[in-house]
Short mmCIF file of C-alpha atoms and ligand atoms in Angstrom, two decimals:
data_model
loop_
_atom_site.label_atom_id
_atom_site.label_comp_id
_atom_site.label_asym_id
_atom_site.label_seq_id
_atom_site.Cartn_x
_atom_site.Cartn_y
_atom_site.Cartn_z
CA MET A 1 0.26 29.08 -1.50
CA ALA A 2 1.26 27.50 1.72
CA ARG A 3 2.46 24.62 3.76
CA LEU A 4 -0.31 22.76 5.59
CA ARG A 5 0.43 21.06 8.89
CA ILE A 6 -1.83 18.68 10.75
CA ASP A 7 -0.54 18.05 14.23
CA GLN A 8 -1.82 15.08 16.25
CA VAL A 9 -5.41 15.61 15.10
CA SER A 10 -8.16 13.33 16.45
CA LYS A 11 -11.92 13.37 15.99
CA GLN A 12 -14.43 11.43 18.03
CA PHE A 13 -18.11 11.03 17.10
CA GLY A 14 -19.81 9.44 20.12
CA ALA A 15 -18.01 6.15 20.63
CA THR A 16 -16.35 6.24 17.18
CA TRP A 17 -12.85 7.59 16.68
CA ALA A 18 -13.05 8.68 13.04
CA VAL A 19 -9.50 10.16 13.08
CA ARG A 20 -6.81 9.10 15.53
CA GLU A 21 -3.75 11.24 16.20
CA VAL A 22 -2.96 11.95 12.59
CA SER A 23 0.02 14.19 11.82
CA LEU A 24 0.86 15.30 8.30
CA ASP A 25 3.22 17.97 7.03
CA ILE A 26 2.21 18.91 3.50
CA ALA A 27 4.83 21.02 1.76
CA ASP A 28 4.04 24.20 -0.13
CA GLY A 29 3.09 23.07 -3.65
CA GLU A 30 2.86 19.38 -2.79
CA PHE A 31 0.14 17.08 -4.15
CA MET A 32 -0.76 14.88 -1.18
CA VAL A 33 -3.32 12.12 -1.59
CA LEU A 34 -5.33 10.78 1.35
CA LEU A 35 -6.10 7.18 0.49
CA GLY A 36 -7.89 4.40 2.31
CA PRO A 37 -10.94 2.17 2.43
CA SER A 38 -14.46 3.41 3.01
CA GLY A 39 -14.98 4.71 6.55
CA CYS A 40 -11.26 5.14 7.36
CA GLY A 41 -11.66 8.86 8.12
CA LYS A 42 -10.61 10.61 4.90
CA SER A 43 -13.60 12.95 4.59
CA THR A 44 -13.61 13.65 8.30
CA LEU A 45 -9.97 14.75 8.20
CA LEU A 46 -10.65 17.01 5.23
CA ARG A 47 -13.69 18.54 6.96
CA LEU A 48 -11.59 19.21 10.07
CA ILE A 49 -9.03 21.04 7.96
CA ALA A 50 -11.74 23.01 6.18
CA GLY A 51 -13.26 23.93 9.53
CA LEU A 52 -16.62 22.23 8.85
CA ASP A 53 -16.05 20.12 11.98
CA ASP A 54 -13.97 20.76 15.10
CA PRO A 55 -11.21 18.33 16.05
CA THR A 56 -11.51 16.63 19.43
CA SER A 57 -7.80 17.36 19.87
CA GLY A 58 -4.83 18.50 17.84
CA ARG A 59 -3.88 21.55 15.80
CA ILE A 60 -4.06 22.61 12.15
CA LEU A 61 -1.66 25.18 10.69
CA LEU A 62 -1.72 26.88 7.31
CA GLY A 63 1.59 28.57 6.64
CA ASP A 64 2.50 29.98 10.05
CA THR A 65 -1.09 30.56 11.14
CA ASP A 66 -2.86 28.27 13.59
CA ILE A 67 -6.29 27.92 11.95
CA THR A 68 -7.69 25.29 14.34
CA ASP A 69 -10.27 27.71 15.76
CA GLN A 70 -10.72 29.92 12.71
CA ALA A 71 -14.15 30.14 11.05
CA PRO A 72 -14.26 28.11 7.79
CA GLN A 73 -14.82 31.15 5.56
CA ARG A 74 -11.75 32.85 7.04
CA ARG A 75 -9.49 29.92 6.23
CA ASP A 76 -7.55 30.52 3.07
CA LEU A 77 -8.62 27.17 1.60
CA ALA A 78 -10.77 26.07 -1.33
CA MET A 79 -12.73 22.86 -0.99
CA VAL A 80 -14.27 20.70 -3.72
CA PHE A 81 -16.72 18.08 -2.53
CA GLN A 82 -17.75 14.80 -4.05
CA SER A 83 -21.25 16.21 -4.57
CA TYR A 84 -20.47 19.49 -6.18
CA ALA A 85 -23.32 21.61 -4.78
CA LEU A 86 -23.67 24.26 -7.49
CA TYR A 87 -26.28 26.99 -7.12
CA PRO A 88 -29.04 25.83 -9.52
CA HIS A 89 -30.47 29.30 -10.11
CA LEU A 90 -27.12 30.86 -11.05
CA THR A 91 -25.36 30.64 -14.39
CA VAL A 92 -22.03 28.87 -14.72
CA ALA A 93 -20.29 32.26 -14.75
CA LYS A 94 -22.04 33.36 -11.53
CA ASN A 95 -21.35 30.02 -9.89
CA ILE A 96 -17.66 30.26 -10.69
CA GLY A 97 -17.45 33.91 -9.59
CA PHE A 98 -19.34 33.32 -6.35
CA PRO A 99 -16.34 33.12 -3.97
CA LEU A 100 -15.03 36.42 -5.38
CA ARG A 101 -18.39 38.20 -5.02
CA ALA A 102 -18.55 36.95 -1.44
CA ARG A 103 -15.20 38.68 -0.92
CA ARG A 104 -16.44 41.91 -2.58
CA THR A 105 -13.92 41.71 -5.39
CA PRO A 106 -14.44 44.47 -8.03
CA ARG A 107 -16.73 43.36 -10.85
CA ALA A 108 -14.22 43.79 -13.68
CA GLN A 109 -11.69 41.71 -11.82
CA ILE A 110 -14.25 38.95 -11.25
CA ALA A 111 -15.12 38.83 -14.96
CA GLU A 112 -11.45 38.58 -15.85
CA ARG A 113 -10.73 35.76 -13.37
CA VAL A 114 -13.86 33.82 -14.33
CA SER A 115 -13.04 33.85 -18.02
CA ALA A 116 -9.42 32.86 -17.39
CA VAL A 117 -10.40 29.90 -15.20
CA ALA A 118 -13.22 28.86 -17.54
CA ALA A 119 -10.75 28.83 -20.44
CA THR A 120 -8.35 26.59 -18.49
CA LEU A 121 -11.09 24.05 -17.77
CA GLY A 122 -12.77 24.19 -21.17
CA LEU A 123 -15.90 25.89 -19.87
CA ALA A 124 -15.77 29.10 -21.93
CA GLU A 125 -18.71 28.11 -24.13
CA LEU A 126 -20.89 27.20 -21.16
CA LEU A 127 -20.68 30.34 -19.03
CA GLY A 128 -24.26 31.43 -19.77
CA ARG A 129 -25.90 28.09 -18.90
CA LYS A 130 -27.49 26.95 -15.67
CA PRO A 131 -26.18 23.78 -13.95
CA ALA A 132 -29.28 21.76 -14.95
CA ALA A 133 -28.21 22.11 -18.59
CA LEU A 134 -24.76 20.60 -18.00
CA SER A 135 -23.47 17.03 -18.01
CA GLY A 136 -22.10 15.52 -14.80
CA GLY A 137 -18.54 16.04 -15.95
CA GLN A 138 -19.19 19.66 -16.87
CA ARG A 139 -20.74 20.32 -13.45
CA GLN A 140 -17.73 18.76 -11.82
CA ARG A 141 -15.48 21.12 -13.74
CA VAL A 142 -17.60 24.11 -12.75
CA ALA A 143 -17.12 23.08 -9.12
CA LEU A 144 -13.36 22.88 -9.74
CA ALA A 145 -13.41 26.26 -11.46
CA ARG A 146 -15.21 27.80 -8.49
CA ALA A 147 -12.44 26.52 -6.21
CA MET A 148 -9.71 27.77 -8.56
CA VAL A 149 -11.11 31.24 -9.12
CA ARG A 150 -9.47 32.43 -5.94
CA ASP A 151 -5.83 31.88 -5.21
CA PRO A 152 -6.20 29.90 -2.00
CA GLY A 153 -3.42 28.73 0.29
CA ALA A 154 -4.38 25.14 -0.42
CA PHE A 155 -6.97 23.07 -2.25
CA LEU A 156 -8.92 20.38 -0.42
CA MET A 157 -10.65 17.91 -2.71
CA ASP A 158 -12.89 15.05 -1.61
CA GLU A 159 -13.24 12.46 -4.38
CA PRO A 160 -13.89 15.16 -6.97
CA LEU A 161 -13.89 12.69 -9.88
CA SER A 162 -16.12 10.03 -8.39
CA ASN A 163 -19.20 10.99 -10.41
CA LEU A 164 -17.45 10.85 -13.76
CA ASP A 165 -17.42 7.92 -16.18
CA ALA A 166 -14.13 6.14 -16.80
CA LYS A 167 -13.12 8.15 -19.86
CA LEU A 168 -13.97 11.57 -18.46
CA ARG A 169 -12.38 10.57 -15.19
CA SER A 170 -9.04 9.86 -16.78
CA ALA A 171 -9.23 13.06 -18.88
CA THR A 172 -10.12 15.17 -15.82
CA ARG A 173 -7.38 13.44 -13.84
CA ALA A 174 -4.86 14.54 -16.46
CA GLU A 175 -6.35 18.05 -16.34
CA LEU A 176 -5.96 18.18 -12.57
CA ILE A 177 -2.35 17.03 -12.77
CA SER A 178 -1.49 19.77 -15.25
CA LEU A 179 -3.52 22.25 -13.21
CA HIS A 180 -1.45 21.41 -10.17
CA ARG A 181 1.76 21.84 -12.15
CA GLY A 182 0.57 25.14 -13.57
CA LEU A 183 -0.62 26.64 -10.29
CA GLY A 184 2.10 25.16 -8.11
CA ALA A 185 -0.58 25.02 -5.41
CA THR A 186 -0.77 22.79 -2.36
CA PHE A 187 -3.32 19.99 -2.86
CA LEU A 188 -4.82 17.60 -0.36
CA TYR A 189 -6.83 15.16 -2.39
CA VAL A 190 -9.06 12.39 -1.04
CA THR A 191 -9.71 9.24 -3.00
CA HIS A 192 -10.20 5.56 -2.43
CA ASP A 193 -9.09 4.91 -6.01
CA GLN A 194 -5.53 3.63 -5.98
CA VAL A 195 -4.94 4.44 -9.65
CA GLU A 196 -5.72 8.09 -8.92
CA ALA A 197 -3.46 7.96 -5.89
CA MET A 198 -0.54 6.33 -7.70
CA THR A 199 -0.70 8.64 -10.74
CA MET A 200 -1.42 11.98 -9.06
CA ALA A 201 0.35 11.97 -5.72
CA ASP A 202 3.73 13.36 -4.77
CA ARG A 203 3.10 11.48 -1.54
CA ILE A 204 0.29 9.22 -0.36
CA ALA A 205 -1.04 9.16 3.21
CA LEU A 206 -2.76 5.81 3.61
CA LEU A 207 -5.33 5.75 6.41
CA ASN A 208 -6.62 2.65 8.14
CA ASP A 209 -9.38 2.94 10.74
CA GLY A 210 -8.60 6.60 11.46
CA ARG A 211 -4.84 6.04 11.80
CA LEU A 212 -2.06 6.96 9.45
CA GLU A 213 -0.86 3.56 8.27
CA GLN A 214 1.93 4.71 5.95
CA LEU A 215 3.14 7.96 4.45
CA GLY A 216 5.44 8.00 1.44
CA THR A 217 5.79 8.34 -2.32
CA PRO A 218 3.62 6.02 -4.45
CA THR A 219 6.75 3.99 -5.24
CA GLU A 220 7.70 3.64 -1.59
CA LEU A 221 4.25 2.39 -0.62
CA TYR A 222 4.12 -0.01 -3.54
CA ASP A 223 7.64 -1.36 -3.27
CA ARG A 224 8.08 -1.31 0.50
CA PRO A 225 4.67 -1.61 2.13
CA ARG A 226 4.98 -1.09 5.86
CA SER A 227 2.35 -3.69 6.70
CA THR A 228 0.15 -6.40 5.22
CA PHE A 229 -2.64 -3.80 5.19
CA VAL A 230 -0.69 -1.55 2.79
CA ALA A 231 0.53 -4.56 0.79
CA GLY A 232 -3.02 -5.78 0.32
CA PHE A 233 -4.49 -2.34 -0.37
CA LEU A 234 -2.22 -1.21 -3.22
CA GLY A 235 -2.00 -3.20 -6.43
CA ALA A 236 -4.62 -4.81 -8.63
CA PRO A 237 -4.75 -7.70 -8.15
CA PRO A 238 -3.20 -7.16 -4.71
CA MET A 239 -0.04 -8.75 -3.38
CA ASN A 240 -0.26 -12.49 -2.66
CA LEU A 241 0.01 -12.91 1.12
CA PHE A 242 0.39 -16.33 2.75
CA PRO A 243 1.89 -17.89 5.85
CA ALA A 244 5.39 -19.30 5.41
CA VAL A 245 8.50 -20.24 7.35
CA VAL A 246 12.00 -18.81 7.03
CA THR A 247 14.44 -21.69 7.30
CA ARG A 248 18.22 -21.78 7.49
CA ARG A 249 20.25 -24.24 5.44
CA GLU A 250 23.93 -23.93 6.12
CA ASP A 251 24.37 -20.15 6.13
CA ARG A 252 21.58 -19.32 3.70
CA LEU A 253 17.95 -18.49 4.41
CA TYR A 254 15.00 -19.88 2.47
CA LEU A 255 11.31 -19.07 2.36
CA VAL A 256 9.35 -22.28 2.62
CA ALA A 257 5.61 -22.89 2.27
CA ASP A 258 3.38 -25.35 0.45
CA GLY A 259 4.76 -25.51 -3.12
CA ILE A 260 7.35 -22.82 -2.41
CA ASP A 261 11.05 -23.07 -1.67
CA ALA A 262 12.86 -19.84 -2.53
CA GLU A 263 16.18 -18.50 -1.40
CA LEU A 264 16.01 -15.15 0.34
CA ALA A 265 18.29 -12.24 -0.42
CA ILE A 266 19.28 -11.88 3.21
CA THR A 267 21.98 -13.33 5.37
CA ALA A 268 21.24 -12.89 9.02
CA ALA A 269 23.93 -14.17 11.31
CA ASP A 270 21.74 -13.83 14.37
CA PHE A 271 18.62 -15.20 12.74
CA GLY A 272 16.93 -18.13 14.50
CA ASP A 273 15.69 -21.25 12.74
CA ASP A 274 12.17 -21.80 11.46
CA ILE A 275 10.67 -18.35 11.95
CA ASP A 276 6.98 -17.98 11.09
CA VAL A 277 6.23 -15.08 8.75
CA VAL A 278 3.59 -13.83 6.38
CA ALA A 279 5.19 -13.79 2.94
CA GLY A 280 4.18 -11.40 0.18
CA ILE A 281 4.74 -11.65 -3.59
CA ARG A 282 3.27 -9.26 -6.15
CA PRO A 283 1.51 -11.08 -9.02
CA GLU A 284 3.77 -9.43 -11.63
CA GLN A 285 6.87 -10.72 -9.81
CA LEU A 286 5.88 -14.36 -10.29
CA ARG A 287 7.30 -15.35 -13.67
CA PRO A 288 6.61 -18.65 -15.39
CA ASP A 289 9.91 -20.59 -15.39
CA PRO A 290 9.33 -24.30 -16.00
CA ALA A 291 13.08 -25.00 -16.14
CA ASP A 292 14.03 -23.78 -12.68
CA PRO A 293 10.95 -23.05 -10.58
CA THR A 294 10.90 -22.01 -6.93
CA VAL A 295 7.10 -21.86 -6.81
CA ARG A 296 5.00 -24.80 -7.99
CA GLY A 297 1.27 -25.22 -8.29
CA ARG A 298 -1.71 -26.29 -10.31
CA VAL A 299 -3.51 -23.76 -12.48
CA THR A 300 -7.11 -23.24 -11.44
CA MET A 301 -8.11 -20.45 -13.82
CA VAL A 302 -6.61 -18.14 -16.44
CA GLU A 303 -8.12 -14.67 -16.93
CA ASN A 304 -7.50 -12.79 -20.17
CA LEU A 305 -6.92 -9.06 -19.55
CA GLY A 306 -6.09 -8.31 -23.18
CA SER A 307 -2.36 -7.63 -23.08
CA GLU A 308 -1.78 -9.81 -20.02
CA GLU A 309 -3.14 -12.87 -18.30
CA LEU A 310 -3.89 -13.53 -14.67
CA ILE A 311 -2.94 -17.07 -13.77
CA HIS A 312 -4.65 -18.31 -10.63
CA PHE A 313 -2.98 -21.41 -9.23
CA SER A 314 -3.10 -23.52 -6.12
CA THR A 315 0.02 -24.50 -4.20
CA GLY A 316 -1.94 -26.90 -2.03
CA ALA A 317 -2.92 -24.83 0.96
CA HIS A 318 -3.04 -21.46 -0.83
CA THR A 319 -4.32 -19.96 -4.03
CA LEU A 320 -1.94 -17.44 -5.57
CA CYS A 321 -2.12 -15.19 -8.60
CA ALA A 322 0.54 -14.46 -11.21
CA ARG A 323 0.33 -11.77 -13.89
CA ALA A 324 2.17 -12.48 -17.12
CA PRO A 325 2.25 -11.22 -20.72
CA ARG A 326 -0.33 -12.96 -22.91
CA PRO A 327 -0.20 -15.74 -23.95
CA ALA A 328 1.46 -17.25 -20.91
CA GLY A 329 0.96 -20.71 -22.46
CA VAL A 330 -0.75 -22.42 -19.54
CA ARG A 331 -4.27 -23.77 -19.10
CA ALA A 332 -6.48 -24.75 -16.21
CA GLU A 333 -5.55 -28.05 -14.53
CA GLU A 334 -1.94 -27.89 -15.79
CA SER A 335 1.02 -27.88 -13.45
CA ILE A 336 2.96 -24.65 -13.42
CA GLY A 337 6.44 -23.66 -12.26
CA LEU A 338 7.33 -20.05 -11.53
CA ARG A 339 10.22 -18.04 -10.15
CA VAL A 340 10.40 -14.95 -8.02
CA ASP A 341 13.45 -12.73 -7.69
CA PRO A 342 14.53 -12.82 -4.01
CA ALA A 343 14.50 -9.00 -3.97
CA HIS A 344 10.74 -9.15 -4.53
CA LEU A 345 9.89 -11.35 -1.58
CA HIS A 346 8.27 -9.35 1.20
CA LEU A 347 8.18 -10.61 4.78
CA PHE A 348 5.77 -9.51 7.50
CA HIS A 349 5.31 -10.36 11.15
CA PRO A 350 2.53 -12.98 11.48
CA GLU A 351 0.78 -11.21 14.38
CA SER A 352 1.37 -7.47 13.99
CA GLY A 353 1.37 -7.62 10.17
CA LEU A 354 4.32 -5.20 10.16
CA ARG A 355 7.08 -5.46 7.61
CA LEU A 356 10.12 -7.28 8.93
CA THR A 357 12.78 -4.65 8.49
CA TRP A 358 15.83 -6.76 9.24
CA GLN A 359 15.43 -7.58 5.56
CA GLU A 360 16.92 -4.26 4.55
CA PRO A 361 18.78 -3.03 7.62
CA GLN A 362 20.59 -0.32 5.65
CA ARG A 363 17.34 1.41 4.67
CA ASP A 364 15.18 2.99 7.29
CA SER A 365 11.44 2.44 7.21
CA VAL A 366 9.53 5.13 5.36
CA ALA A 367 6.62 4.73 7.71
CA ALA A 368 5.34 7.70 9.64
N1 ATP B 401 -21.13 13.19 11.67
C1 ATP B 401 -20.79 11.96 12.04
N2 ATP B 401 -21.35 11.38 13.12
C2 ATP B 401 -21.00 10.14 13.50
N3 ATP B 401 -20.08 9.37 12.87
C3 ATP B 401 -19.49 9.89 11.78
C4 ATP B 401 -19.82 11.21 11.30
N4 ATP B 401 -19.07 11.45 10.20
C5 ATP B 401 -18.32 10.34 10.01
N5 ATP B 401 -18.57 9.42 10.95
C6 ATP B 401 -17.91 8.09 11.08
O1 ATP B 401 -16.51 8.30 11.04
C7 ATP B 401 -15.86 7.29 10.28
C8 ATP B 401 -15.07 7.94 9.15
O2 ATP B 401 -15.98 8.48 8.20
P1 ATP B 401 -15.49 9.27 6.91
O3 ATP B 401 -16.68 9.84 6.24
O4 ATP B 401 -14.41 10.22 7.30
O5 ATP B 401 -14.87 8.08 6.04
P2 ATP B 401 -14.25 8.12 4.57
O6 ATP B 401 -12.86 7.59 4.69
O7 ATP B 401 -14.43 9.45 3.96
O8 ATP B 401 -15.14 7.01 3.81
P3 ATP B 401 -15.68 6.99 2.28
O9 ATP B 401 -14.54 6.49 1.43
O10 ATP B 401 -16.78 5.98 2.35
O11 ATP B 401 -16.15 8.36 1.92
C9 ATP B 401 -16.96 6.35 9.82
O12 ATP B 401 -17.00 5.28 10.74
C10 ATP B 401 -18.20 7.19 9.90
O13 ATP B 401 -19.34 6.39 10.11
MG1 MG B 402 -15.55 10.17 2.33
#
């Protein structure tokens, strides 16, 4: 097992910069998730680490070894792809044992490893079958087993659950989490599924257009997004983001926008008047409070999610969303009053989209 370091790695394809100066230091035994929208460079970065593509610049280190120029098969890494590429003419047992045969491991040792890994992943009954006779989920697990049969320095996984249905996906996700705990191995795991990222990651590296947008624990990214991009990417439904003004009244500061007048939990002696910001409020932080509202609007639609409701409402210029336990007791066309705890108001710069950090001067940004 080993620490994996990516140092200022970039990759250019023609005129496209798929990865731009990304640095990551993944600790021995860490579960790091690479998250981001389609085309942001996740697979490219993984392929660079695996050695399937060469970086345009930058270095990759596994443990203390610089592997940037090492042939892929010499890198002590196991990779699981989205499309699991099993050998169709080989049995499950032969597929799983393949990496060991390629390394000329003694036959008895291969058999022992294969049956141990197959037992862990619930494949013991299927060892004699060919891939064509397996379900999608079973094939996916065979691909995982093939990666696990060795004891690699690190696992690289590119959306390994994307072909599974919802139920199997959540079961396999749980299996992977316990696998990681059991092996104590270093994982770099690509997904664009934020539920996978939030539940599996020790830390998330969120990529945006080839750049590292924010690096931190799931909680840090969710609670203190570094930018409107992160704020809008994590959370379902995502954070409400809307233009607003920070206004001073006497020595207190208020967030003011159409239908909104909320005191902020900051006192800034050197803060100017009437500063334009982009304000952010998570839907679950908007609580119906008819008696003492700071946010007022008209309900446009109520969505029933079973245990909760999504209340869409208009404040005039903007449409916001609140998430509340069901029944929230409001209907379309009604007026609604809500409250938000000042600690849950996020402020961003209107042009750069970056979090305004004078909010919490005592805590340093977790951004990379
Ligand atoms: N071999 C290639 N030649 C040219 N451009 C490429 C190549 N591979 C990737 N790209 C481009 O690099 C960018 C990043 O692609 P990449 O496959 O890494 O994205 P991704 O984050 O994995 O997306 P997805 O979530 O859709 O899998 C995209 O703009 C893509 O079109
Ligand atoms: Mg990809």
